[in-house]
Protein backbone atom coordinates (compact mmCIF):
# COMPACT_ATOMS: atom_id res chain seq x y z
CA LEU A 1 -5.34 1.37 11.08
CA SER A 2 -7.92 3.82 11.68
CA GLU A 3 -11.85 2.23 10.85
CA LEU A 4 -11.58 3.41 7.06
CA GLU A 5 -7.91 2.07 6.48
CA ALA A 6 -8.70 -1.07 7.71
CA LEU A 7 -12.00 -1.61 5.14
CA MET A 8 -10.39 -0.39 2.20
CA GLU A 9 -7.40 -3.05 2.94
CA ARG A 10 -10.10 -5.81 3.52
CA MET A 11 -11.39 -4.43 -0.27
CA LYS A 12 -8.35 -4.77 -1.46
CA ARG A 13 -7.41 -7.70 -0.19
CA LEU A 14 -10.67 -9.56 -1.30
CA GLN A 15 -10.42 -8.45 -4.67
CA GLU A 16 -6.87 -9.83 -4.77
CA ASP A 17 -8.29 -13.24 -3.29
CA LYS A 18 -10.81 -13.11 -6.27
CA GLU A 19 -8.42 -12.91 -8.82
CA ASP A 20 -5.72 -15.96 -7.52
CA GLU A 21 -8.89 -18.22 -6.61
CA GLU A 22 -13.03 -18.21 -6.78
CA ALA A 23 -14.63 -19.74 -3.95
CA SER A 24 -16.55 -23.23 -5.22
CA GLN A 25 -20.36 -23.58 -5.57
CA GLU A 26 -20.88 -25.39 -2.63
CA GLU A 27 -18.60 -22.83 -0.27
CA MET A 28 -20.48 -19.65 -1.65
CA ALA A 29 -24.31 -21.80 -0.65
CA THR A 30 -22.42 -22.74 2.92
CA ARG A 31 -21.46 -19.41 3.35
CA PHE A 32 -24.73 -17.78 2.64
CA GLU A 33 -26.47 -19.94 4.85
CA LYS A 34 -24.21 -19.17 7.76
CA GLU A 35 -24.56 -15.62 6.92
CA LYS A 36 -28.76 -16.28 6.87
CA LYS A 37 -28.52 -17.54 10.15
CA GLU A 38 -26.69 -15.23 11.90
CA SER A 39 -28.54 -12.07 10.32
CA LEU A 40 -31.75 -13.64 12.81
CA LEU A 41 -29.82 -13.14 15.78
CA VAL A 42 -29.16 -8.99 14.61
CA ILE A 43 -31.59 -6.99 16.74
CA SER A 44 -31.87 -3.41 16.96
CA GLY A 45 -29.43 -2.67 19.88
CA GLY A 46 -26.98 -5.74 19.35
CA ILE A 47 -26.36 -9.11 18.24
CA CYS A 48 -27.11 -11.18 20.66
CA ALA A 49 -29.09 -14.88 21.15
CA PHE A 50 -32.83 -14.09 21.88
CA PRO A 51 -33.50 -15.18 25.84
CA ALA A 52 -35.63 -17.87 26.56
CA SER A 53 -38.44 -15.65 27.25
CA PHE A 54 -38.40 -13.44 24.09
CA SER A 55 -41.51 -13.67 21.59
CA PHE A 56 -41.69 -11.94 18.12
CA ASP A 57 -45.27 -11.65 19.45
CA ASP A 58 -43.57 -9.03 21.97
CA GLU A 59 -42.25 -6.81 19.23
CA ILE A 60 -44.85 -3.77 19.61
CA VAL A 61 -44.55 0.00 17.96
CA SER A 62 -43.31 2.89 19.78
CA THR A 63 -46.49 4.95 21.16
CA ASP A 64 -44.96 8.03 18.92
CA VAL A 65 -45.66 5.82 15.98
CA SER A 66 -48.50 3.51 16.91
CA ARG A 67 -50.87 6.38 17.01
CA TYR A 68 -50.57 6.94 13.12
CA ILE A 69 -51.67 3.92 12.27
CA GLU A 70 -55.07 0.91 12.55
CA ASP A 71 -52.36 -1.71 14.02
CA PRO A 72 -49.92 -0.73 16.41
CA GLY A 73 -48.70 -4.72 16.70
CA PHE A 74 -48.04 -4.74 13.01
CA GLY A 75 -44.36 -4.97 11.51
CA TYR A 76 -41.45 -6.55 10.55
CA LYS A 77 -41.27 -10.58 11.78
CA ASP A 78 -38.23 -12.39 10.98
CA PHE A 79 -38.94 -14.96 7.71
CA ALA A 80 -38.04 -17.96 10.17
CA ARG A 81 -37.69 -18.23 13.54
CA ARG A 82 -33.93 -19.61 15.35
CA GLY A 83 -33.35 -22.74 15.89
CA GLU A 84 -35.28 -24.05 12.78
CA ASP A 85 -32.70 -26.08 10.58
CA HIS A 86 -33.98 -25.59 7.31
CA LEU A 87 -34.52 -21.92 6.53
CA PRO A 88 -36.04 -20.72 3.33
CA THR A 89 -34.06 -19.83 0.79
CA PHE A 90 -35.83 -17.79 -2.35
CA ARG A 91 -32.69 -18.05 -4.98
CA ALA A 92 -32.80 -15.25 -7.13
CA GLN A 93 -31.99 -17.31 -10.53
CA ASP A 94 -35.42 -18.51 -10.50
CA TYR A 95 -36.98 -15.21 -9.93
CA THR A 96 -35.61 -12.07 -10.65
CA TRP A 97 -36.29 -8.36 -10.64
CA GLU A 98 -34.50 -8.15 -14.43
CA ASN A 99 -35.92 -11.11 -15.69
CA HIS A 100 -39.49 -11.95 -14.38
CA GLY A 101 -40.39 -8.79 -11.70
CA PHE A 102 -39.99 -6.18 -13.97
CA SER A 103 -42.41 -7.29 -17.03
CA LEU A 104 -45.11 -8.42 -14.35
CA VAL A 105 -45.49 -5.24 -12.63
CA ASN A 106 -45.34 -3.23 -16.53
CA ARG A 107 -48.28 -5.32 -17.25
CA LEU A 108 -50.42 -4.60 -14.17
CA TYR A 109 -49.32 -1.21 -13.92
CA SER A 110 -47.93 0.61 -16.90
CA ASP A 111 -44.43 2.09 -17.16
CA ILE A 112 -44.18 1.78 -13.81
CA GLY A 113 -41.68 -1.19 -13.88
CA HIS A 114 -39.54 1.39 -16.23
CA LEU A 115 -39.25 4.09 -12.95
CA LEU A 116 -39.11 1.21 -10.32
CA ASP A 117 -36.07 0.01 -12.15
CA GLU A 118 -34.87 3.79 -12.96
CA LYS A 119 -34.82 4.15 -9.10
CA PHE A 120 -33.04 0.83 -8.24
CA ARG A 121 -30.13 1.51 -10.35
CA MET A 122 -29.71 4.81 -10.08
CA VAL A 123 -29.50 4.25 -5.98
CA TYR A 124 -27.20 1.19 -6.62
CA ASN A 125 -24.86 3.00 -9.36
CA LEU A 126 -24.69 6.48 -7.28
CA THR A 127 -21.14 7.09 -6.15
CA TYR A 128 -18.77 9.90 -5.98
CA ASN A 129 -15.76 7.29 -5.83
CA THR A 130 -14.74 8.05 -2.68
CA MET A 131 -14.76 6.95 0.79
CA ALA A 132 -14.21 9.81 3.37
CA THR A 133 -10.79 11.74 2.54
CA HIS A 134 -9.88 9.14 0.15
CA GLU A 135 -10.68 9.57 -3.95
CA ASP A 136 -10.98 7.59 -7.04
CA VAL A 137 -11.86 4.33 -4.93
CA ASP A 138 -14.33 1.99 -6.19
CA THR A 139 -16.83 1.06 -4.17
CA THR A 140 -18.81 -1.34 -5.91
CA THR A 141 -17.44 -4.64 -3.84
CA LEU A 142 -19.00 -2.56 -0.71
CA ARG A 143 -22.46 -1.24 -2.30
CA ARG A 144 -23.18 -5.24 -3.69
CA ALA A 145 -22.20 -5.63 -0.27
CA LEU A 146 -24.95 -3.46 1.71
CA PHE A 147 -27.35 -4.47 -1.10
CA ASN A 148 -27.05 -8.06 -0.87
CA TYR A 149 -26.83 -8.63 2.79
CA VAL A 150 -30.58 -7.01 2.67
CA HIS A 151 -31.55 -9.80 0.37
CA CYS A 152 -30.04 -11.79 2.91
CA MET A 153 -31.64 -11.05 5.66
CA TYR A 154 -35.07 -11.60 3.79
CA GLY A 155 -33.78 -14.73 2.44
CA ILE A 156 -32.66 -14.09 -1.13
CA ARG A 157 -29.92 -15.64 -2.40
CA TYR A 158 -27.62 -14.50 -5.33
CA ASP A 159 -25.76 -18.27 -6.49
CA ASP A 160 -23.07 -15.62 -8.06
CA TYR A 161 -22.24 -13.80 -4.88
CA ASP A 162 -20.05 -15.13 -2.28
CA TYR A 163 -21.27 -14.08 0.83
CA GLY A 164 -17.88 -13.85 2.89
CA GLU A 165 -17.81 -10.56 1.15
CA VAL A 166 -20.69 -9.37 3.59
CA ASN A 167 -18.92 -11.04 7.07
CA GLN A 168 -15.62 -9.25 5.76
CA LEU A 169 -17.09 -6.06 4.90
CA LEU A 170 -19.81 -5.12 7.06
CA GLU A 171 -18.98 -5.12 10.49
CA ARG A 172 -21.25 -5.27 13.92
CA SER A 173 -22.15 -1.82 14.34
CA LEU A 174 -23.14 -1.77 10.76
CA LYS A 175 -25.33 -4.92 10.93
CA VAL A 176 -27.33 -3.81 13.51
CA TYR A 177 -27.77 -0.73 12.22
CA ILE A 178 -28.80 -2.54 8.48
CA LYS A 179 -31.38 -4.31 10.36
CA THR A 180 -32.81 -1.46 12.24
CA VAL A 181 -33.59 0.53 9.58
CA THR A 182 -34.82 -1.86 7.65
CA CYS A 183 -36.45 -4.00 9.36
CA TYR A 184 -37.40 -1.09 12.33
CA PRO A 185 -36.76 2.01 11.08
CA GLU A 186 -38.84 3.45 14.10
CA ARG A 187 -36.57 2.14 16.74
CA THR A 188 -33.13 4.06 14.38
CA THR A 189 -31.30 6.30 16.85
CA LYS A 190 -28.36 9.07 16.09
CA ARG A 191 -26.27 6.76 18.10
CA MET A 192 -26.92 3.62 16.47
CA TYR A 193 -25.87 6.43 12.84
CA ASP A 194 -22.80 7.63 14.40
CA SER A 195 -21.29 4.35 15.73
CA TYR A 196 -20.16 3.10 12.46
CA TRP A 197 -17.95 4.73 9.60
CA ARG A 198 -16.99 7.28 12.12
CA GLN A 199 -14.80 8.68 9.30
CA PHE A 200 -17.27 8.89 6.11
CA LYS A 201 -18.79 11.90 5.39
CA HIS A 202 -22.66 12.47 5.92
CA SER A 203 -23.63 11.96 2.34
CA GLU A 204 -21.70 8.82 1.80
CA LYS A 205 -23.93 7.22 5.42
CA VAL A 206 -27.33 8.92 3.66
CA HIS A 207 -26.12 6.75 0.26
CA VAL A 208 -26.37 3.58 2.56
CA ASN A 209 -29.84 4.37 3.72
CA LEU A 210 -30.54 5.37 0.11
CA LEU A 211 -29.02 1.70 -0.55
CA LEU A 212 -31.19 -0.05 2.41
CA MET A 213 -34.23 1.13 1.59
CA GLU A 214 -34.34 0.62 -2.09
CA ALA A 215 -32.98 -3.17 -1.38
CA ARG A 216 -35.88 -3.70 0.56
CA MET A 217 -38.16 -2.28 -1.89
CA GLN A 218 -36.91 -4.50 -4.45
CA ALA A 219 -36.69 -7.94 -1.94
CA GLU A 220 -40.36 -7.40 -1.07
CA LEU A 221 -41.46 -6.74 -4.58
CA LEU A 222 -39.87 -10.18 -5.50
CA TYR A 223 -41.59 -12.39 -2.67
CA ALA A 224 -44.91 -10.43 -4.26
CA LEU A 225 -44.58 -10.27 -7.43
CA ARG A 226 -43.38 -13.92 -7.59
CA ALA A 227 -46.62 -15.11 -5.80
CA ILE A 228 -48.58 -13.31 -8.18
CA THR A 229 -46.64 -15.19 -11.47
CA ARG A 230 -47.84 -18.30 -9.68
CA HIS A 231 -51.31 -17.12 -9.08
CA LEU A 232 -51.65 -16.20 -12.48
CA THR A 233 -49.83 -19.90 -13.90
C-alpha cells in the first residue's frame, strides 16, 4: 500500500474498532502515559534517546534568529526530564478552554475570548473532505489526533480520548515534524516538510501547520489561565 492508502486503511480500521469495542479508562490512561513519555524522545531530526552528554541547557537558537531577540538562550524546554517516573499531567477535564479559560480571558480582556475561540474552532474544523486525490473523506479522526498529540507533548490529557489513535495515525517522520514545528520552529526545513505525507496537497500540509500552531497556543493559554485562576481564588 502507498503511504496514503495505508493511512486511510488505519483510519477505517480505527472507526470499526471503536464501534465494536471501546477501550477502558485504565487502558486509555496507560496509552496516554506511554505517548507522553515517548514524546520526550522526539527531537528535531529523529526519534532517539538522549545521549549521556545531552543537556537541555545545550539547546541554542540558531544565529540567524538570535540576533533578533534579547535572550538567545530562551526557548522551548520539555515539561519533564527523561527518566522521571512520574511525569506531570494536566487533566483537561479539570480546566478546559470551553468551560474555564474562555470566560476568564474575556474578563481580563473584553471580547478577546470570542476572537480566540473563533480562531481555534475555524482551524480545527477546516476541511475540504479530501485526502490527496480522494474525496468525501471524513478527516475528523486525523485532525483530532494531530491536535491532541500537541497537547500530549505539553502534558495535557483528555480522559475521553484514546491515545492509541495517535500512535496508529501519526508515523515517525510526522511526529518529528510536529515537535519541530511546535517547539523548535526555527529548525524546520523543507526536507522535513517533504518527508511526510508525500502524496498530499500543499494546502493539506499547510493546514497541518495551522492545527499545530493553534493547538500549541491553546495549550499555553490553558497553563497560563489556570495559574491566574488559582491566584485569583
